[in-house]
Coordinates of C-alpha atoms in Angstrom, one line a residue:
M1117 CA 137.4 97.6 115.6
G1118 CA 136.8 101.2 113.5
T1119 CA 132.3 99.4 113.4
A1120 CA 132.8 99.7 117.9
L1121 CA 133.9 103.1 117.3
S1122 CA 131.7 104.4 116.0
K1123 CA 128.2 102.5 118.1
R1124 CA 130.5 103.7 121.5
R1125 CA 130.2 107.5 119.8
I1126 CA 126.8 107.3 118.3
A1127 CA 125.6 105.9 122.3
L1128 CA 127.4 108.7 123.9
N1129 CA 126.1 111.6 121.6
L1130 CA 122.6 109.8 122.5
A1131 CA 123.1 109.8 126.5
S1132 CA 124.9 113.2 125.9
Q1133 CA 121.0 114.6 123.6
W1134 CA 119.2 112.7 126.6
W1135 CA 120.7 114.6 129.6
A1136 CA 120.8 118.1 128.3
Q1137 CA 117.6 118.4 126.3
L1138 CA 116.6 117.2 130.1
A1139 CA 118.6 120.8 130.9
N1140 CA 117.5 122.2 128.7
T1141 CA 114.1 121.5 128.9
I1142 CA 113.4 122.2 132.9
L1143 CA 115.3 125.8 132.3
S1144 CA 113.6 127.1 129.9
L1145 CA 109.3 125.9 131.0
L1146 CA 111.2 127.9 133.8
L1147 CA 112.7 131.1 132.6
I1148 CA 109.7 131.3 130.6
G1149 CA 107.7 130.4 133.6
Y1150 CA 109.1 132.7 135.5
A1151 CA 109.3 136.0 132.3
V1152 CA 104.9 135.7 132.0
A1153 CA 104.5 135.6 135.9
K1154 CA 107.4 138.5 136.0
L1155 CA 105.4 140.6 132.3
G1156 CA 102.5 139.2 132.4
D1157 CA 101.1 136.7 128.9
T1158 CA 99.9 140.1 126.7
R1159 CA 103.9 141.5 127.5
F1160 CA 105.7 138.6 126.9
G1161 CA 104.0 138.2 123.6
G1162 CA 106.1 141.2 122.6
W1163 CA 108.8 139.1 122.9
T1164 CA 106.8 135.6 122.4
A1165 CA 106.7 137.6 118.8
I1166 CA 110.7 138.7 118.8
M1167 CA 111.7 135.2 119.2
S1168 CA 109.4 133.9 116.3
T1169 CA 111.0 136.3 114.0
Y1170 CA 113.9 135.7 114.9
G1171 CA 114.0 132.1 114.3
A1172 CA 112.1 132.9 110.6
L1173 CA 115.5 134.7 109.4
T1174 CA 116.7 131.1 110.1
M1175 CA 116.5 130.7 106.9
L1176 CA 118.9 132.8 105.9
D1177 CA 121.0 129.5 107.0
A1178 CA 120.1 128.8 103.7
G1179 CA 120.6 125.0 104.0
L1180 CA 124.1 125.2 104.5
S1181 CA 124.3 123.9 108.3
V1182 CA 122.7 120.3 106.8
A1183 CA 126.0 120.2 103.7
I1184 CA 128.7 121.2 106.9
Q1185 CA 127.6 118.4 108.7
Y1186 CA 127.4 116.3 105.7
F1187 CA 130.8 116.8 103.9
V1188 CA 132.6 117.2 107.4
A1189 CA 131.7 113.9 107.9
H1190 CA 133.1 113.0 104.6
R1191 CA 136.4 114.3 105.3
S1192 CA 137.0 112.5 109.0
D1193 CA 139.8 110.7 108.5
P1194 CA 143.7 112.7 109.4
N1195 CA 145.1 112.9 106.0
Q1196 CA 142.7 115.4 105.0
R1197 CA 143.1 117.7 107.3
D1198 CA 143.4 120.6 104.9
E1199 CA 141.5 119.7 103.3
L1200 CA 138.8 120.4 106.1
T1201 CA 140.0 123.5 106.8
S1202 CA 139.7 124.8 103.7
F1203 CA 135.9 124.4 103.2
Y1204 CA 134.9 125.5 107.3
S1205 CA 136.8 128.2 106.1
S1206 CA 134.6 128.9 103.2
A1207 CA 131.6 127.9 105.2
Y1208 CA 132.4 130.9 107.6
A1209 CA 132.7 133.4 105.0
C1210 CA 129.1 132.4 104.2
Y1211 CA 128.1 132.8 107.4
A1212 CA 129.5 135.9 107.8
I1213 CA 127.7 137.5 105.5
A1214 CA 124.3 135.9 106.6
A1215 CA 125.3 137.4 110.1
V1216 CA 125.0 140.9 109.1
V1217 CA 122.1 140.3 107.1
A1218 CA 120.7 138.7 110.0
T1219 CA 121.4 141.8 112.3
I1220 CA 121.0 144.9 109.8
I1221 CA 117.0 142.9 108.8
G1222 CA 115.9 142.6 112.5
L1223 CA 116.9 146.4 112.9
L1224 CA 114.9 147.5 110.2
I1225 CA 111.3 145.1 111.9
S1226 CA 112.8 146.7 115.5
W1227 CA 112.3 150.0 113.5
N1228 CA 108.5 149.1 112.1
F1229 CA 107.7 147.0 114.7
P1230 CA 104.4 149.2 115.4
H1231 CA 103.6 148.8 111.9
I1232 CA 103.9 145.4 111.8
F1233 CA 102.4 144.1 114.6
P1234 CA 99.1 146.3 114.7
K1235 CA 97.4 144.6 117.6
F1236 CA 99.8 144.8 120.2
P1237 CA 98.5 147.9 123.0
H1238 CA 101.0 151.1 121.0
E1239 CA 103.1 151.2 124.6
I1240 CA 104.0 147.3 124.3
A1241 CA 104.8 147.7 121.3
V1242 CA 107.8 150.7 121.3
E1243 CA 109.2 148.3 124.4
S1244 CA 109.3 145.1 121.9
S1245 CA 111.0 147.2 119.3
N1246 CA 113.8 148.7 122.0
A1247 CA 114.3 144.5 122.9
M1248 CA 114.5 143.7 119.3
A1249 CA 116.6 145.9 118.9
W1250 CA 118.9 144.5 121.1
A1251 CA 118.0 141.7 120.3
S1252 CA 120.0 141.7 117.0
L1253 CA 123.2 141.8 118.2
G1254 CA 122.8 138.1 119.1
M1255 CA 121.1 137.1 116.7
G1256 CA 123.8 138.0 114.5
L1257 CA 126.0 136.0 116.5
F1258 CA 124.0 133.1 116.0
F1259 CA 124.6 132.4 112.5
L1260 CA 128.6 132.9 113.4
N1261 CA 128.2 130.0 115.6
V1262 CA 126.4 127.1 112.7
P1263 CA 130.2 126.3 111.2
C1264 CA 131.7 125.5 114.1
Q1265 CA 128.6 123.7 115.2
G1266 CA 128.7 121.9 111.7
V1267 CA 131.5 120.9 112.2
L1268 CA 131.7 119.3 115.6
M1269 CA 128.6 117.1 114.8
G1270 CA 130.0 116.7 111.7
M1271 CA 132.9 114.6 113.1
Q1272 CA 130.3 113.0 115.7
R1273 CA 130.9 115.4 119.0
H1274 CA 127.2 115.4 119.4
Y1275 CA 128.4 115.6 123.5
I1276 CA 129.8 119.0 122.9
C1277 CA 127.2 120.7 121.3
N1278 CA 125.2 119.3 124.2
T1279 CA 127.1 121.6 126.5
V1280 CA 127.9 124.1 125.2
E1281 CA 124.1 124.5 124.9
V1282 CA 123.5 123.6 128.5
C1283 CA 126.3 126.5 129.4
A1284 CA 124.8 128.8 127.4
L1285 CA 121.2 128.2 128.5
V1286 CA 122.3 128.3 132.0
T1287 CA 124.1 131.9 131.8
Q1288 CA 120.7 133.7 129.7
M1289 CA 118.6 132.1 133.4
V1290 CA 121.0 133.0 135.6
V1291 CA 121.4 136.9 133.3
V1292 CA 117.0 137.0 133.1
I1293 CA 117.2 136.2 137.4
A1294 CA 119.6 139.0 137.8
T1295 CA 118.6 141.8 135.5
F1296 CA 115.3 141.7 137.2
E1297 CA 115.1 141.1 140.5
F1298 CA 118.3 144.2 141.1
L1299 CA 116.9 145.8 138.3
E1300 CA 113.6 145.6 135.8
P1301 CA 111.5 143.1 135.5
N1302 CA 111.2 144.3 131.1
L1303 CA 111.4 143.2 127.4
R1304 CA 114.8 144.7 127.1
N1305 CA 116.5 142.6 130.0
L1306 CA 114.7 139.5 128.5
A1307 CA 116.9 140.6 125.3
F1308 CA 120.1 141.3 127.3
G1309 CA 119.8 137.4 129.1
F1310 CA 119.9 136.0 125.3
T1311 CA 122.3 138.3 124.0
S1312 CA 124.6 136.7 126.4
L1313 CA 123.7 133.8 125.7
A1314 CA 124.4 133.6 121.9
T1315 CA 128.4 135.3 123.2
V1316 CA 128.6 132.2 125.1
R1317 CA 127.7 129.6 122.9
F1318 CA 130.2 131.6 120.6
V1319 CA 133.3 131.7 123.1
L1320 CA 132.5 127.6 124.0
Y1321 CA 132.0 126.6 120.0
H1322 CA 135.1 128.5 118.8
A1323 CA 137.0 127.2 121.6
A1324 CA 135.9 123.5 120.5
V1325 CA 136.1 123.4 117.2
R1326 CA 139.9 124.5 118.3
T1327 CA 141.6 122.6 120.8
Q1328 CA 139.2 119.8 119.7
I1329 CA 139.2 119.0 115.9
G1330 CA 142.5 121.6 115.9
I1331 CA 141.2 123.8 112.6
R1332 CA 141.3 127.1 112.9
I1333 CA 140.2 129.8 110.1
T1334 CA 142.2 130.2 107.7
L1335 CA 141.7 134.0 104.2
S1336 CA 144.3 132.1 102.6
T1337 CA 142.4 128.5 102.3
L1338 CA 139.2 129.8 101.1
K1339 CA 138.3 128.4 97.4
W1340 CA 135.5 128.8 95.1
E1341 CA 135.1 125.1 94.2
T1342 CA 134.8 124.2 98.6
L1343 CA 131.9 126.8 97.6
S1344 CA 130.5 125.4 94.9
Q1345 CA 131.1 121.9 96.8
I1346 CA 128.9 123.2 100.0
F1347 CA 125.9 124.7 97.8
S1348 CA 125.6 121.7 95.3
F1349 CA 124.0 120.4 98.4
G1350 CA 122.6 123.5 99.9
G1351 CA 120.4 124.1 97.3
H1352 CA 118.1 121.4 98.2
S1353 CA 118.8 121.7 101.9
A1354 CA 118.0 125.6 101.5
F1355 CA 114.7 125.5 100.8
W1356 CA 114.1 122.3 103.9
T1357 CA 116.3 125.0 105.5
I1358 CA 113.4 127.9 104.2
A1359 CA 110.4 125.9 104.4
T1360 CA 111.2 125.1 108.7
G1361 CA 112.2 128.5 109.6
I1362 CA 108.1 128.8 108.8
L1363 CA 107.2 125.8 109.7
K1364 CA 108.3 125.8 112.8
E1365 CA 109.3 129.4 113.8
S1366 CA 106.3 131.8 111.9
G1367 CA 103.3 129.7 114.2
P1368 CA 103.9 133.1 117.0
S1369 CA 104.5 135.5 115.0
L1370 CA 101.3 134.3 112.4
A1371 CA 99.2 134.2 116.3
A1372 CA 100.4 137.8 116.7
V1373 CA 99.8 139.2 113.0
V1374 CA 96.1 137.7 114.2
L1375 CA 95.0 137.2 117.1
G1376 CA 96.9 139.6 119.4
P1377 CA 100.4 139.1 122.1
R1378 CA 98.2 137.2 123.9
A1379 CA 97.1 134.4 121.3
S1380 CA 101.0 134.6 120.4
T1381 CA 102.2 133.5 123.6
A1382 CA 99.7 130.6 124.0
V1383 CA 101.3 130.0 120.9
F1384 CA 105.4 130.4 121.7
V1385 CA 104.0 128.5 125.8
G1386 CA 102.4 125.5 124.0
T1387 CA 104.5 125.0 121.3
K1388 CA 107.4 125.6 123.7
V1389 CA 106.3 122.8 125.8
V1390 CA 105.5 120.0 123.0
R1391 CA 108.3 120.9 121.4
S1392 CA 110.6 120.4 124.6
V1393 CA 109.6 115.8 124.8
G1394 CA 110.0 116.2 120.3
V1395 CA 113.4 117.5 120.4
F1396 CA 114.2 114.1 122.5
I1397 CA 112.7 112.3 119.3
Q1398 CA 114.8 114.4 116.6
N1399 CA 117.7 114.6 118.4
S1400 CA 118.1 110.9 119.0
G1401 CA 116.6 110.6 114.6
S1402 CA 119.4 113.2 113.5
V1403 CA 122.2 110.9 114.8
L1404 CA 121.3 108.7 112.3
M1405 CA 122.0 111.4 109.6
P1406 CA 126.4 110.8 109.3
M1407 CA 125.9 106.4 110.6
A1408 CA 123.6 106.5 107.0
A1409 CA 125.3 108.8 105.1
T1410 CA 129.2 106.1 105.8
L1411 CA 126.6 104.0 104.5
A1412 CA 125.7 104.8 101.4
Q1413 CA 128.7 105.6 100.4
A1414 CA 130.0 101.7 100.7
D1415 CA 126.4 100.5 99.0
D1416 CA 125.9 98.5 102.7
Q1417 CA 122.0 98.9 101.5
P1418 CA 120.9 96.5 103.9
R1419 CA 122.1 97.7 106.7
I1420 CA 120.4 101.2 106.3
R1421 CA 117.0 98.9 105.8
A1422 CA 117.7 97.1 109.5
M1423 CA 118.6 101.1 110.9
I1424 CA 115.2 101.6 109.1
L1425 CA 113.3 100.2 111.0
K1426 CA 115.5 100.2 114.2
G1427 CA 115.0 104.1 114.0
T1428 CA 111.3 103.5 113.2
R1429 CA 110.4 101.4 116.2
F1430 CA 112.5 104.3 118.6
C1431 CA 111.4 106.8 117.2
A1432 CA 107.8 105.3 117.2
L1433 CA 108.9 104.5 121.7
L1434 CA 109.2 108.1 122.2
S1435 CA 106.2 109.7 120.7
F1436 CA 103.7 107.9 121.3
A1437 CA 104.5 107.4 125.0
G1438 CA 105.6 111.3 125.2
A1439 CA 102.3 111.9 123.3
G1440 CA 100.2 110.4 125.9
V1441 CA 101.9 112.0 128.3
L1442 CA 101.9 115.2 127.5
V1443 CA 98.0 115.1 126.9
A1444 CA 97.7 113.9 130.2
F1445 CA 99.9 115.8 131.7
C1446 CA 98.9 118.7 130.3
D1447 CA 95.6 120.9 132.8
P1448 CA 98.9 119.8 136.2
L1449 CA 102.0 121.3 134.2
L1450 CA 100.4 124.4 132.8
A1451 CA 98.7 125.6 136.5
H1452 CA 101.7 124.9 138.2
W1453 CA 103.7 126.8 135.7
L1454 CA 101.8 129.9 134.5
G1455 CA 98.1 129.8 137.2
N1456 CA 95.4 131.2 135.4
K1457 CA 98.0 132.7 132.1
G1458 CA 98.2 129.0 131.5
D1459 CA 94.3 129.1 129.6
L1460 CA 94.7 129.3 125.9
A1461 CA 98.1 127.0 125.8
R1462 CA 96.1 123.8 127.1
G1463 CA 94.5 123.9 123.5
V1464 CA 97.6 124.7 122.3
V1465 CA 99.0 121.3 124.0
I1466 CA 96.4 118.9 123.5
V1467 CA 96.4 119.9 119.1
T1468 CA 100.7 120.2 118.9
A1469 CA 100.8 117.4 120.8
L1470 CA 98.7 115.0 118.6
G1471 CA 99.1 117.1 115.5
M1472 CA 103.3 116.2 116.1
L1473 CA 102.7 112.8 116.9
G1474 CA 103.6 112.3 112.7
S1475 CA 106.1 113.6 112.5
W1476 CA 108.2 112.1 115.8
V1477 CA 107.3 108.4 114.5
T1478 CA 109.2 109.4 111.3
Q1479 CA 112.4 111.2 112.4
A1480 CA 114.6 108.2 111.9
Q1481 CA 113.2 107.7 108.6
L1482 CA 113.9 112.3 107.4
S1483 CA 117.1 111.3 108.8
L1484 CA 118.0 108.8 106.5
L1485 CA 116.6 110.2 103.9
I1486 CA 119.1 113.2 103.6
G1487 CA 122.2 111.3 104.6
T1488 CA 121.5 108.8 101.6
R1489 CA 120.9 111.9 99.4
T1490 CA 117.6 111.8 98.9
L1491 CA 117.0 115.3 97.8
W1492 CA 114.5 116.5 95.4
P1493 CA 111.3 114.4 97.4
L1494 CA 112.5 115.9 100.6
T1495 CA 112.3 118.9 98.1
Y1496 CA 108.9 118.6 96.6
M1497 CA 107.4 117.4 100.1
M1498 CA 109.1 121.1 102.2
G1499 CA 107.2 122.6 99.4
L1500 CA 103.8 121.1 99.9
R1501 CA 104.0 121.2 103.9
V1502 CA 104.9 125.7 102.8
I1503 CA 101.6 126.3 101.1
L1504 CA 99.4 123.3 103.5
F1505 CA 101.0 125.9 105.8
V1506 CA 99.4 129.2 104.9
V1507 CA 96.0 127.9 103.5
L1508 CA 95.7 125.9 106.9
G1509 CA 97.2 128.0 109.8
V1510 CA 95.5 131.6 108.5
A1511 CA 92.2 129.9 107.7
L1512 CA 91.8 127.8 110.7
G1513 CA 93.0 130.3 113.1
W1514 CA 91.0 132.7 111.6
A1515 CA 87.5 130.6 112.5
F1516 CA 89.0 128.7 115.9
G1517 CA 91.1 131.5 117.3
T1518 CA 94.2 130.3 118.6
T1519 CA 94.1 126.3 119.0
G1520 CA 92.4 126.5 115.1
L1521 CA 95.9 128.3 114.1
A1522 CA 98.1 125.7 116.5
L1523 CA 96.2 122.7 114.2
G1524 CA 96.6 124.5 111.2
I1525 CA 100.8 124.9 111.7
V1526 CA 101.2 120.8 112.8
L1527 CA 98.7 119.5 110.2
P1528 CA 101.0 120.1 107.4
N1529 CA 103.9 118.3 108.6
T1530 CA 102.6 114.9 110.2
L1531 CA 100.4 114.9 107.0
T1532 CA 102.9 115.2 104.5
S1533 CA 105.6 112.0 107.7
V1534 CA 103.2 110.0 107.2
T1535 CA 102.2 109.6 103.5
V1536 CA 105.4 110.4 101.9
L1537 CA 108.6 109.3 104.0
P1538 CA 107.9 106.2 104.4
W1539 CA 107.0 106.0 100.9
L1540 CA 110.4 106.5 100.2
C1541 CA 111.4 104.5 102.4
A1542 CA 110.3 101.6 100.9
R1543 CA 110.5 103.3 97.3
R1544 CA 114.4 103.5 97.5
F1545 CA 115.5 101.3 100.1
N1546 CA 113.3 98.4 98.8
V1547 CA 111.4 98.1 102.7
R1548 CA 107.6 96.9 102.9
L1549 CA 105.5 99.0 104.1
S1550 CA 104.0 95.8 106.0
E1551 CA 107.5 96.1 107.6
I1552 CA 107.4 99.2 108.0
A1553 CA 104.0 99.3 110.3
A1554 CA 104.3 96.8 112.0
T1555 CA 107.3 97.9 114.3
L1556 CA 104.5 100.9 115.3
T1557 CA 102.0 98.0 117.7
Y1558 CA 103.9 97.4 120.8
P1559 CA 105.3 101.3 120.7
L1560 CA 102.0 102.1 120.4
I1561 CA 101.0 99.8 123.1
I1562 CA 103.4 101.4 125.3
G1563 CA 102.1 104.7 124.4
L1564 CA 99.1 103.8 124.9
V1565 CA 99.8 101.8 129.3
V1566 CA 101.4 104.1 129.6
T1567 CA 98.6 107.9 129.0
V1568 CA 96.2 105.9 130.8
A1569 CA 98.3 105.6 134.1
S1570 CA 98.7 108.4 133.8
M1571 CA 95.4 109.7 133.5
V1572 CA 94.4 107.6 136.4
L1573 CA 96.9 107.9 138.8
Q1574 CA 96.6 111.4 137.9
H1575 CA 92.8 110.9 139.4
L1576 CA 93.5 108.9 143.0
W1577 CA 96.4 111.1 143.8
P1578 CA 96.1 114.8 142.3
P1579 CA 99.1 117.1 141.2
T1580 CA 97.5 120.1 143.8
S1581 CA 102.1 120.6 144.2
V1582 CA 105.0 120.5 142.8
G1583 CA 106.5 117.9 144.3
A1584 CA 103.4 115.1 143.2
L1585 CA 104.0 116.7 139.3
A1586 CA 107.5 115.4 139.9
T1587 CA 106.6 112.5 141.6
E1588 CA 103.9 111.2 139.1
A1589 CA 106.3 112.6 136.3
I1590 CA 108.9 110.1 137.4
A1591 CA 106.4 107.0 137.8
A1592 CA 104.9 107.5 134.6
F1593 CA 108.9 107.5 133.3
V1594 CA 109.5 104.5 135.0
L1595 CA 106.3 102.9 133.5
F1596 CA 107.6 103.3 129.5
V1597 CA 111.4 103.0 130.9
V1598 CA 109.9 99.2 131.8
L1599 CA 107.7 98.6 129.0
A1600 CA 110.2 100.2 126.6
Y1601 CA 112.8 97.5 128.0
L1602 CA 110.2 94.0 127.8
I1603 CA 108.4 94.5 124.6
G1604 CA 109.5 97.7 123.1
I1605 CA 113.5 97.2 122.3
D1606 CA 114.0 93.9 120.3
S1607 CA 115.8 91.2 122.2
Q1608 CA 120.1 92.0 120.8
Y1609 CA 119.1 95.1 122.3
R1610 CA 118.0 93.6 125.1
S1611 CA 120.7 91.2 125.2
L1612 CA 123.5 94.5 125.2
I1613 CA 121.6 95.7 127.7
N1614 CA 121.8 93.1 130.0
K1615 CA 125.7 92.5 129.7
N1616 CA 126.5 96.3 130.3
V1617 CA 124.6 96.3 133.3
S1618 CA 126.7 92.7 134.1
A1619 CA 130.4 94.4 132.8
I1620 CA 129.6 96.9 134.9
L1621 CA 129.1 95.2 138.0
H1622 CA 131.3 92.9 137.9
R1623 CA 133.7 95.9 137.1
Q1624 CA 132.6 97.9 140.7
R1625 CA 132.5 94.4 143.0
P1626 CA 135.9 94.7 143.7
E1627 CA 137.0 97.9 144.1
T1628 CA 134.1 96.7 146.1
T1629 CA 135.3 94.4 148.4
R1630 CA 138.6 95.6 148.7
N1631 CA 137.6 98.8 150.1
S1632 CA 135.4 96.9 152.3
S1633 CA 138.5 95.2 153.6

């Protein structure tokens, strides 16, 4: 019964990740396209520098979010409710300090914005400085939301988190459009929308923890022993968080310093487009981490090995097809979204999509290694990524401009992912590298077929309208689903899908018959 429940919960979490990310992708792209059209790519570069700076400040998380998910997954028993309350309260105290520090740092940077980004025109630098001061409140609220999100994900309530994120993003979009249309399109109103998003997340996350998990912050339960448990795991994940903040979020800031505001917008937009697809893969792989922690505690090595192979195959299916479709639809997507302002972003999309392949394919392996606490090797890998990022990002940015800088950002991820992660899985779980490589064969074939079909379809029917572009994208998705069903998944999952579809049809048929009678 417990296993079936776990499988149903994983299926629900995975489905919610997909629909929520689809909604987030559509809303985010619409909002960015709207803001760029209203502000221009040079002025919007100020906002990308702000968001990139705040993204880098997520390193203040110090890896505790990963530790929270890990330890909460081991406190899901109702008899451990007091221990869970103590853990949640202790983690919240840590994040309250991080929220204050992040807000102060944001204010300090906003006051010195023109000096930190000297390539910005003076009027844009001043406007960006004011907007950053307003957004600092939202950044503080971001840290106060992390313990709630970690508890929900550790208890395998990903679907609640996804619902909250969609509601918050809808709020942000409504606030930004309303202030732009009825007041004035400026960076301060963008910052007001960002703070509104953070406020809605704060309210909904805290309400969900109280109603769904049944715990609340209690200062009397704070314990030094609990804090030491968090930091014993977080010592490794702290470094991962710092490295991830540098690698993932500082690209637009680096472009703003080295190349200027237009380059910052191009890097922000291009990487946003690619990550809108990549987050499907990363979230799908991250669902496996709590289950891997449970299997590791039971020392169930056969199931862990099976999860590595099946997880890699699943992530590879999404990766090869996703990267190919991004490259194929890059030109018409940016043309419809940004008009003539998308010229610099085009190269960023292509380079980033191809460069992130290695990181996407191995996402399931990374989640399983974290879930089984293979910590020191991952810490070394993250350190190598940061070194390569600094060297390659700056060097290629100066030499080849925006596209070169984007290449320098993604190369460290893919180089370390395709070498270190499979080797760790082979050594840690006795999985042969040839077995891991064999799982990539059919996903690679499917990705090539979907990419070529998308390019041929565009050649025969140029997507000159948004409707045509959406239709062709849906056609590519349908082709991917059909091929994935026929040759992309193994017979066990194909039989499971057939059984579930048959059960649904049999349940609906009597009701349909009664209604017709």
